[in-house]
PDB file of C-alpha atoms in Angstrom:
ATOM      1  CA  MET V   1      87.628  98.279  93.442  1.00 76.00           C
ATOM      2  CA  ARG V   2      87.243  95.007  91.816  1.00 84.00           C
ATOM      3  CA  LEU V   3      89.203  96.036  88.792  1.00 85.00           C
ATOM      4  CA  TYR V   4      92.251  96.981  91.014  1.00 87.00           C
ATOM      5  CA  ALA V   5      91.977  93.957  92.664  1.00 91.00           C
ATOM      6  CA  VAL V   6      92.199  92.172  89.423  1.00 92.00           C
ATOM      7  CA  VAL V   7      95.180  94.312  88.371  1.00 90.00           C
ATOM      8  CA  ALA V   8      96.916  93.240  91.769  1.00 93.00           C
ATOM      9  CA  ALA V   9      96.261  89.613  91.341  1.00 93.00           C
ATOM     10  CA  GLY V  10      97.689  90.057  87.872  1.00 91.00           C
ATOM     11  CA  GLY V  11     100.667  91.652  89.146  1.00 90.00           C
ATOM     12  CA  PHE V  12     101.190  88.669  91.480  1.00 92.00           C
ATOM     13  CA  ARG V  13     100.951  86.276  88.751  1.00 91.00           C
ATOM     14  CA  ARG V  14     103.209  88.124  86.403  1.00 90.00           C
ATOM     15  CA  TYR V  15     106.223  87.917  88.772  1.00 88.00           C
ATOM     16  CA  ALA V  16     105.280  84.447  89.496  1.00 89.00           C
ATOM     17  CA  THR V  17     105.960  83.249  86.074  1.00 91.00           C
ATOM     18  CA  TYR V  18     109.706  84.178  86.271  1.00 86.00           C
ATOM     19  CA  ARG V  19     110.587  81.061  88.387  1.00 88.00           C
ATOM     20  CA  VAL V  20     114.254  80.799  87.477  1.00 91.00           C
ATOM     21  CA  ALA V  21     114.747  84.527  88.033  1.00 87.00           C
ATOM     22  CA  THR V  22     113.107  84.065  91.389  1.00 89.00           C
ATOM     23  CA  LEU V  23     115.278  81.083  92.400  1.00 92.00           C
ATOM     24  CA  ALA V  24     118.266  83.125  91.568  1.00 92.00           C
ATOM     25  CA  GLY V  25     117.085  86.034  93.660  1.00 90.00           C
ATOM     26  CA  VAL V  26     116.619  83.607  96.561  1.00 92.00           C
ATOM     27  CA  PHE V  27     120.064  82.398  96.106  1.00 94.00           C
ATOM     28  CA  THR V  28     121.594  85.914  95.679  1.00 93.00           C
ATOM     29  CA  ASN V  29     119.499  87.310  98.980  1.00 93.00           C
ATOM     30  CA  THR V  30     120.675  84.298 100.920  1.00 94.00           C
ATOM     31  CA  VAL V  31     124.544  84.685  99.797  1.00 94.00           C
ATOM     32  CA  PHE V  32     124.447  88.392 100.650  1.00 94.00           C
ATOM     33  CA  GLY V  33     122.422  87.821 103.914  1.00 94.00           C
ATOM     34  CA  PHE V  34     125.538  85.300 105.154  1.00 96.00           C
ATOM     35  CA  ILE V  35     128.092  88.124 103.993  1.00 95.00           C
ATOM     36  CA  MET V  36     126.396  90.581 105.814  1.00 94.00           C
ATOM     37  CA  ALA V  37     125.491  88.375 108.616  1.00 95.00           C
ATOM     38  CA  TYR V  38     129.203  87.636 109.338  1.00 95.00           C
ATOM     39  CA  THR V  39     130.162  91.050 108.936  1.00 94.00           C
ATOM     40  CA  TYR V  40     127.699  92.165 111.826  1.00 95.00           C
ATOM     41  CA  ILE V  41     128.978  89.434 113.970  1.00 95.00           C
ATOM     42  CA  ALA V  42     132.354  90.838 113.574  1.00 94.00           C
ATOM     43  CA  LEU V  43     131.164  94.200 114.220  1.00 92.00           C
ATOM     44  CA  TRP V  44     128.771  93.671 117.343  1.00 94.00           C
ATOM     45  CA  ASP V  45     131.678  91.533 118.831  1.00 92.00           C
ATOM     46  CA  GLU V  46     133.654  94.920 119.172  1.00 91.00           C
ATOM     47  CA  ARG V  47     130.665  96.823 119.967  1.00 91.00           C
ATOM     48  CA  PRO V  48     127.947  95.020 121.897  1.00 89.00           C
ATOM     49  CA  GLN V  49     124.575  96.762 122.156  1.00 88.00           C
ATOM     50  CA  LEU V  50     125.620  98.577 119.006  1.00 89.00           C
ATOM     51  CA  GLY V  51     122.380 101.160 117.951  1.00 86.00           C
ATOM     52  CA  GLY V  52     120.634  99.575 120.626  1.00 89.00           C
ATOM     53  CA  TYR V  53     120.511  96.169 119.520  1.00 92.00           C
ATOM     54  CA  ASP V  54     122.063  92.858 120.618  1.00 93.00           C
ATOM     55  CA  MET V  55     123.623  90.323 118.648  1.00 95.00           C
ATOM     56  CA  SER V  56     120.475  88.441 117.993  1.00 95.00           C
ATOM     57  CA  GLN V  57     118.524  91.436 116.875  1.00 95.00           C
ATOM     58  CA  ALA V  58     121.026  92.557 114.784  1.00 95.00           C
ATOM     59  CA  LEU V  59     121.343  89.597 112.757  1.00 96.00           C
ATOM     60  CA  THR V  60     117.564  89.320 112.617  1.00 96.00           C
ATOM     61  CA  TYR V  61     117.588  92.768 111.260  1.00 96.00           C
ATOM     62  CA  VAL V  62     120.112  91.588 108.448  1.00 95.00           C
ATOM     63  CA  TRP V  63     117.830  88.658 107.278  1.00 96.00           C
ATOM     64  CA  LEU V  64     114.831  91.193 107.431  1.00 96.00           C
ATOM     65  CA  GLY V  65     116.605  93.370 105.101  1.00 95.00           C
ATOM     66  CA  GLN V  66     117.231  90.548 102.652  1.00 94.00           C
ATOM     67  CA  ALA V  67     113.263  89.508 102.858  1.00 93.00           C
ATOM     68  CA  LEU V  68     112.213  93.154 102.268  1.00 94.00           C
ATOM     69  CA  LEU V  69     114.777  94.182  99.674  1.00 92.00           C
ATOM     70  CA  MET V  70     112.743  93.374  96.757  1.00 91.00           C
ATOM     71  CA  THR V  71     109.294  93.478  98.613  1.00 93.00           C
ATOM     72  CA  CYS V  72     109.623  97.262  99.205  1.00 92.00           C
ATOM     73  CA  ALA V  73     111.904  97.637  95.838  1.00 89.00           C
ATOM     74  CA  MET V  74     114.721  99.541  97.499  1.00 87.00           C
ATOM     75  CA  MET V  75     116.736  98.808  94.367  1.00 81.00           C
ATOM     76  CA  GLY V  76     113.979  99.337  91.850  1.00 77.00           C
ATOM     77  CA  GLY V  77     112.662  96.465  89.877  1.00 74.00           C
ATOM     78  CA  GLY V  78     108.872  97.126  89.905  1.00 76.00           C
ATOM     79  CA  PHE V  79     106.747  99.282  87.471  1.00 85.00           C
ATOM     80  CA  GLU V  80     108.828 102.475  87.022  1.00 86.00           C
ATOM     81  CA  ASP V  81     110.735 101.507  84.140  1.00 85.00           C
ATOM     82  CA  GLU V  82     107.728 100.396  82.154  1.00 86.00           C
ATOM     83  CA  LEU V  83     105.947 103.604  83.018  1.00 87.00           C
ATOM     84  CA  MET V  84     108.799 105.693  82.073  1.00 87.00           C
ATOM     85  CA  GLU V  85     109.189 103.966  78.687  1.00 85.00           C
ATOM     86  CA  ARG V  86     105.508 104.494  78.269  1.00 86.00           C
ATOM     87  CA  ILE V  87     105.958 108.229  78.789  1.00 83.00           C
ATOM     88  CA  ARG V  88     109.097 108.257  76.525  1.00 83.00           C
ATOM     89  CA  THR V  89     107.122 106.402  73.478  1.00 83.00           C
ATOM     90  CA  GLY V  90     103.767 108.356  74.110  1.00 81.00           C
ATOM     91  CA  ASP V  91     101.803 105.348  74.912  1.00 83.00           C
ATOM     92  CA  ILE V  92     100.841 107.109  78.067  1.00 83.00           C
ATOM     93  CA  ALA V  93      98.350 108.885  76.334  1.00 80.00           C
ATOM     94  CA  VAL V  94      96.453 105.832  75.880  1.00 81.00           C
ATOM     95  CA  ASP V  95      96.612 104.914  79.636  1.00 79.00           C
ATOM     96  CA  LEU V  96      95.451 108.385  80.516  1.00 77.00           C
ATOM     97  CA  TYR V  97      92.340 108.178  78.480  1.00 78.00           C
ATOM     98  CA  ARG V  98      91.333 104.934  79.750  1.00 77.00           C
ATOM     99  CA  PRO V  99      88.325 104.632  82.319  1.00 80.00           C
ATOM    100  CA  ALA V 100      90.817 103.787  85.215  1.00 83.00           C
ATOM    101  CA  ASP V 101      92.921 105.924  87.586  1.00 87.00           C
ATOM    102  CA  LEU V 102      96.452 106.005  86.493  1.00 88.00           C
ATOM    103  CA  GLN V 103      97.963 105.971  89.631  1.00 90.00           C
ATOM    104  CA  LEU V 104      95.651 103.273  91.336  1.00 92.00           C
ATOM    105  CA  TRP V 105      96.341 101.275  88.304  1.00 90.00           C
ATOM    106  CA  TRP V 106     100.158 101.056  88.902  1.00 91.00           C
ATOM    107  CA  LEU V 107      99.589 101.011  92.661  1.00 94.00           C
ATOM    108  CA  ALA V 108      97.545  97.868  92.427  1.00 94.00           C
ATOM    109  CA  GLY V 109      99.985  96.102  90.300  1.00 93.00           C
ATOM    110  CA  ASP V 110     102.940  96.930  92.667  1.00 94.00           C
ATOM    111  CA  LEU V 111     100.970  95.706  95.806  1.00 95.00           C
ATOM    112  CA  GLY V 112     100.914  92.473  93.550  1.00 94.00           C
ATOM    113  CA  ARG V 113     104.290  92.478  92.774  1.00 93.00           C
ATOM    114  CA  ALA V 114     105.363  93.133  96.311  1.00 94.00           C
ATOM    115  CA  ALA V 115     103.213  90.654  97.712  1.00 95.00           C
ATOM    116  CA  PHE V 116     105.070  87.952  95.434  1.00 94.00           C
ATOM    117  CA  HIS V 117     108.258  88.913  96.437  1.00 93.00           C
ATOM    118  CA  LEU V 118     107.545  88.835 100.067  1.00 94.00           C
ATOM    119  CA  LEU V 119     106.461  85.224  99.710  1.00 92.00           C
ATOM    120  CA  GLY V 120     108.791  84.171  96.771  1.00 89.00           C
ATOM    121  CA  ARG V 121     112.189  85.971  97.942  1.00 88.00           C
ATOM    122  CA  GLY V 122     111.351  86.932 101.276  1.00 90.00           C
ATOM    123  CA  ILE V 123     110.560  83.636 103.301  1.00 91.00           C
ATOM    124  CA  VAL V 124     113.297  81.426 102.103  1.00 92.00           C
ATOM    125  CA  PRO V 125     116.126  83.477 103.047  1.00 92.00           C
ATOM    126  CA  MET V 126     114.662  84.407 106.337  1.00 93.00           C
ATOM    127  CA  VAL V 127     114.037  80.660 107.069  1.00 93.00           C
ATOM    128  CA  LEU V 128     117.406  79.672 106.246  1.00 94.00           C
ATOM    129  CA  GLY V 129     118.817  82.628 108.427  1.00 94.00           C
ATOM    130  CA  ALA V 130     116.945  81.471 111.255  1.00 93.00           C
ATOM    131  CA  LEU V 131     118.289  77.850 110.900  1.00 95.00           C
ATOM    132  CA  ALA V 132     122.043  79.362 110.757  1.00 94.00           C
ATOM    133  CA  PHE V 133     122.024  81.996 113.526  1.00 94.00           C
ATOM    134  CA  ASP V 134     120.139  82.760 116.566  1.00 93.00           C
ATOM    135  CA  LEU V 135     117.359  85.382 115.489  1.00 94.00           C
ATOM    136  CA  ALA V 136     115.127  87.333 117.542  1.00 93.00           C
ATOM    137  CA  VAL V 137     111.795  85.730 116.245  1.00 92.00           C
ATOM    138  CA  PRO V 138     108.674  87.142 118.022  1.00 92.00           C
ATOM    139  CA  ARG V 139     106.449  84.464 119.405  1.00 90.00           C
ATOM    140  CA  SER V 140     103.313  86.511 119.485  1.00 90.00           C
ATOM    141  CA  PRO V 141     101.104  86.364 116.528  1.00 93.00           C
ATOM    142  CA  TRP V 142     100.230  90.008 116.966  1.00 92.00           C
ATOM    143  CA  THR V 143     103.577  91.111 116.580  1.00 92.00           C
ATOM    144  CA  TRP V 144     103.739  89.350 113.177  1.00 94.00           C
ATOM    145  CA  LEU V 145     100.458  90.964 112.217  1.00 95.00           C
ATOM    146  CA  ALA V 146     101.877  94.321 113.189  1.00 95.00           C
ATOM    147  CA  PHE V 147     104.769  93.894 111.175  1.00 96.00           C
ATOM    148  CA  LEU V 148     102.671  92.869 107.876  1.00 96.00           C
ATOM    149  CA  VAL V 149     100.884  96.177 108.296  1.00 96.00           C
ATOM    150  CA  SER V 150     104.012  98.185 108.564  1.00 96.00           C
ATOM    151  CA  VAL V 151     105.565  96.256 105.665  1.00 97.00           C
ATOM    152  CA  GLY V 152     102.227  97.005 103.703  1.00 96.00           C
ATOM    153  CA  LEU V 153     102.417 100.879 104.673  1.00 97.00           C
ATOM    154  CA  GLY V 154     106.267 100.599 103.600  1.00 96.00           C
ATOM    155  CA  VAL V 155     105.581  99.301 100.068  1.00 96.00           C
ATOM    156  CA  VAL V 156     102.928 102.157  99.595  1.00 97.00           C
ATOM    157  CA  VAL V 157     105.669 104.544 100.572  1.00 97.00           C
ATOM    158  CA  SER V 158     108.039 103.164  98.113  1.00 95.00           C
ATOM    159  CA  PHE V 159     105.385 103.178  95.359  1.00 95.00           C
ATOM    160  CA  GLY V 160     104.682 106.782  96.096  1.00 94.00           C
ATOM    161  CA  VAL V 161     108.634 107.650  95.620  1.00 94.00           C
ATOM    162  CA  ARG V 162     108.806 105.742  92.781  1.00 93.00           C
ATOM    163  CA  PHE V 163     105.694 106.915  91.054  1.00 93.00           C
ATOM    164  CA  LEU V 164     106.986 110.584  91.439  1.00 91.00           C
ATOM    165  CA  VAL V 165     110.431 109.669  89.922  1.00 91.00           C
ATOM    166  CA  ALA V 166     108.905 108.055  86.950  1.00 89.00           C
ATOM    167  CA  LEU V 167     106.554 111.012  86.284  1.00 88.00           C
ATOM    168  CA  SER V 168     109.433 113.118  85.980  1.00 86.00           C
ATOM    169  CA  ALA V 169     110.104 111.343  82.674  1.00 84.00           C
ATOM    170  CA  PHE V 170     107.345 114.109  81.376  1.00 83.00           C
ATOM    171  CA  TRP V 171     109.837 116.700  81.651  1.00 82.00           C
ATOM    172  CA  LEU V 172     113.258 114.939  81.472  1.00 79.00           C
ATOM    173  CA  MET V 173     114.896 113.665  78.295  1.00 68.00           C
ATOM    174  CA  ASP V 174     115.576 110.370  80.457  1.00 71.00           C
ATOM    175  CA  GLY V 175     114.372 109.575  83.740  1.00 71.00           C
ATOM    176  CA  ALA V 176     117.112 107.168  84.383  1.00 74.00           C
ATOM    177  CA  GLY V 177     119.557 109.226  86.149  1.00 79.00           C
ATOM    178  CA  ALA V 178     116.597 110.502  88.603  1.00 81.00           C
ATOM    179  CA  MET V 179     115.657 106.789  89.294  1.00 82.00           C
ATOM    180  CA  GLN V 180     119.317 105.881  90.132  1.00 83.00           C
ATOM    181  CA  ILE V 181     119.519 108.636  92.442  1.00 85.00           C
ATOM    182  CA  ALA V 182     116.293 107.274  94.042  1.00 84.00           C
ATOM    183  CA  TRP V 183     117.704 103.861  94.297  1.00 84.00           C
ATOM    184  CA  LEU V 184     120.707 105.131  95.931  1.00 87.00           C
ATOM    185  CA  ALA V 185     118.976 107.375  98.603  1.00 87.00           C
ATOM    186  CA  GLY V 186     116.549 104.025  99.145  1.00 85.00           C
ATOM    187  CA  LEU V 187     119.431 101.762  99.912  1.00 86.00           C
ATOM    188  CA  PHE V 188     121.168 104.198 102.118  1.00 90.00           C
ATOM    189  CA  PHE V 189     118.148 106.083 104.199  1.00 92.00           C
ATOM    190  CA  SER V 190     115.911 102.943 104.292  1.00 92.00           C
ATOM    191  CA  GLY V 191     118.792 101.379 106.567  1.00 91.00           C
ATOM    192  CA  MET V 192     119.657  98.637 104.147  1.00 91.00           C
ATOM    193  CA  MET V 193     123.198  99.213 104.443  1.00 87.00           C
ATOM    194  CA  LEU V 194     123.309  99.869 108.394  1.00 90.00           C
ATOM    195  CA  PRO V 195     120.567 100.463 110.872  1.00 93.00           C
ATOM    196  CA  LEU V 196     119.562 103.993 110.930  1.00 93.00           C
ATOM    197  CA  THR V 197     120.261 104.185 114.656  1.00 91.00           C
ATOM    198  CA  LEU V 198     123.928 103.905 113.925  1.00 92.00           C
ATOM    199  CA  PHE V 199     123.829 107.187 112.070  1.00 92.00           C
ATOM    200  CA  PRO V 200     125.386 109.989 114.125  1.00 90.00           C
ATOM    201  CA  GLY V 201     123.866 113.479 114.980  1.00 90.00           C
ATOM    202  CA  TRP V 202     121.779 115.251 112.589  1.00 92.00           C
ATOM    203  CA  LEU V 203     122.474 112.532 110.101  1.00 92.00           C
ATOM    204  CA  GLY V 204     120.718 110.004 112.039  1.00 90.00           C
ATOM    205  CA  GLU V 205     117.601 112.249 112.843  1.00 93.00           C
ATOM    206  CA  LEU V 206     117.305 113.394 109.146  1.00 94.00           C
ATOM    207  CA  ALA V 207     117.493 109.630 107.998  1.00 93.00           C
ATOM    208  CA  ARG V 208     114.779 108.610 110.466  1.00 93.00           C
ATOM    209  CA  VAL V 209     112.348 111.212 109.510  1.00 95.00           C
ATOM    210  CA  LEU V 210     112.823 110.695 105.613  1.00 95.00           C
ATOM    211  CA  PRO V 211     110.139 108.471 103.762  1.00 95.00           C
ATOM    212  CA  TRP V 212     112.751 105.819 103.142  1.00 95.00           C
ATOM    213  CA  SER V 213     112.922 104.821 106.698  1.00 95.00           C
ATOM    214  CA  SER V 214     109.490 103.487 106.110  1.00 95.00           C
ATOM    215  CA  LEU V 215     110.841 100.656 103.850  1.00 95.00           C
ATOM    216  CA  LEU V 216     113.071  98.903 106.460  1.00 95.00           C
ATOM    217  CA  GLN V 217     113.992 100.703 109.448  1.00 96.00           C
ATOM    218  CA  VAL V 218     110.261 100.844 111.035  1.00 96.00           C
ATOM    219  CA  PRO V 219     109.114  97.337 109.968  1.00 96.00           C
ATOM    220  CA  ALA V 220     112.294  96.160 111.289  1.00 96.00           C
ATOM    221  CA  ASP V 221     111.738  97.883 114.617  1.00 95.00           C
ATOM    222  CA  VAL V 222     108.127  96.854 114.681  1.00 95.00           C
ATOM    223  CA  PHE V 223     109.302  93.225 114.434  1.00 95.00           C
ATOM    224  CA  LEU V 224     111.976  93.483 116.802  1.00 94.00           C
ATOM    225  CA  GLY V 225     109.763  94.784 119.510  1.00 90.00           C
ATOM    226  CA  THR V 226     111.293  98.305 119.729  1.00 89.00           C
ATOM    227  CA  TYR V 227     107.828  99.797 119.170  1.00 87.00           C
ATOM    228  CA  ALA V 228     105.196  98.407 121.566  1.00 79.00           C
ATOM    229  CA  GLY V 229     101.598  99.479 122.348  1.00 82.00           C
ATOM    230  CA  TRP V 230     100.925 103.066 121.273  1.00 87.00           C
ATOM    231  CA  ASP V 231     104.302 103.341 119.938  1.00 91.00           C
ATOM    232  CA  VAL V 232     103.307 100.929 117.039  1.00 94.00           C
ATOM    233  CA  LEU V 233     100.496 103.153 116.128  1.00 94.00           C
ATOM    234  CA  ARG V 234     102.868 106.106 116.051  1.00 95.00           C
ATOM    235  CA  ALA V 235     104.902 104.184 113.873  1.00 95.00           C
ATOM    236  CA  TYR V 236     101.905 103.581 111.653  1.00 96.00           C
ATOM    237  CA  ALA V 237     100.911 107.393 111.471  1.00 96.00           C
ATOM    238  CA  PHE V 238     104.360 108.047 110.393  1.00 97.00           C
ATOM    239  CA  GLN V 239     104.470 105.621 107.461  1.00 97.00           C
ATOM    240  CA  ALA V 240     101.004 106.732 106.573  1.00 97.00           C
ATOM    241  CA  GLY V 241     101.736 110.039 106.567  1.00 97.00           C
ATOM    242  CA  TRP V 242     104.443 109.937 104.077  1.00 97.00           C
ATOM    243  CA  ALA V 243     102.263 107.657 102.103  1.00 97.00           C
ATOM    244  CA  VAL V 244      99.699 109.956 102.000  1.00 97.00           C
ATOM    245  CA  ALA V 245     101.802 113.033 101.256  1.00 97.00           C
ATOM    246  CA  LEU V 246     103.597 110.919  98.482  1.00 96.00           C
ATOM    247  CA  LEU V 247     100.406 109.783  96.976  1.00 96.00           C
ATOM    248  CA  LEU V 248      98.990 113.311  96.886  1.00 96.00           C
ATOM    249  CA  ALA V 249     102.260 114.596  95.579  1.00 94.00           C
ATOM    250  CA  GLY V 250     101.985 111.983  92.843  1.00 92.00           C
ATOM    251  CA  ARG V 251      98.264 112.692  91.825  1.00 91.00           C
ATOM    252  CA  MET V 252      98.866 116.530  91.601  1.00 91.00           C
ATOM    253  CA  LEU V 253     101.820 115.605  89.167  1.00 87.00           C
ATOM    254  CA  GLN V 254      99.654 113.189  87.337  1.00 84.00           C
ATOM    255  CA  SER V 255      97.209 115.940  86.863  1.00 83.00           C
ATOM    256  CA  VAL V 256      99.807 118.563  85.734  1.00 82.00           C
ATOM    257  CA  ALA V 257     101.083 115.751  82.845  1.00 74.00           C
ATOM    258  CA  THR V 258      97.454 114.914  81.889  1.00 76.00           C
ATOM    259  CA  ARG V 259      96.700 118.445  81.077  1.00 75.00           C
ATOM    260  CA  ARG V 260     100.239 118.875  79.215  1.00 65.00           C
ATOM    261  CA  VAL V 261      99.175 115.596  77.093  1.00 64.00           C
ATOM    262  CA  VAL V 262      95.651 116.922  76.366  1.00 58.00           C
ATOM    263  CA  VAL V 263      96.985 120.340  75.145  1.00 58.00           C
ATOM    264  CA  GLN V 264      99.979 118.724  72.917  1.00 59.00           C
ATOM    265  CA  GLY V 265      97.329 116.226  71.651  1.00 53.00           C
ATOM    266  CA  GLY V 266      95.000 119.149  70.844  1.00 47.00           C
TER     267      GLY V 266
END
């Protein structure tokens, strides 16, 4: 496990070196946060308590989305491009023969990336949003802790989806198309565009049981106190269930790909 802790720390340091990009990201997240906040204000003025949120909760949801956009890689931006390129060039064969698990290696690096983005691109927009608007910020430290646990589970779910999509490059000529579909699904079904509680009928029910809801909707509801007591544990169980299912699916696909590489190499 020490190896993967070192990999995670390396992932954190890797993204920390891009200081100008981080500042640009903070600026972009903040600008889009203000745009979406005023859009939500107009919408909630017309429809108070829309989706079960009051105005303050709705604005908090906006800024949580900006804080978690890169943390949970809802638009990509993690390891997946590099992994697909290594598959395309054949360098993945070297990775598969290393005395380290391929999935855990990339997961550790992605956790380091997520930790940096939560600190580097998440805190500042959230603070600026809290200064400009009346946000529903929890006072209990336990709520903050519960939120961070939910975010961590959301990052693992996000990794599981992106790892599966990246491995599709073993069979596709170019995995970019599959990755773009995953990004679009992540933006829509995570609740980044609108809270999933606003989705009507069967669409809302479907969206809330898909893995992407773990990226924003579930952590946001934990933060806002929608889940309390045993409901928080049920939210964790939902996220953990998807995380385990996706990681197992990725491991099985990795095994199939490994056998393919071995056969071709032999």
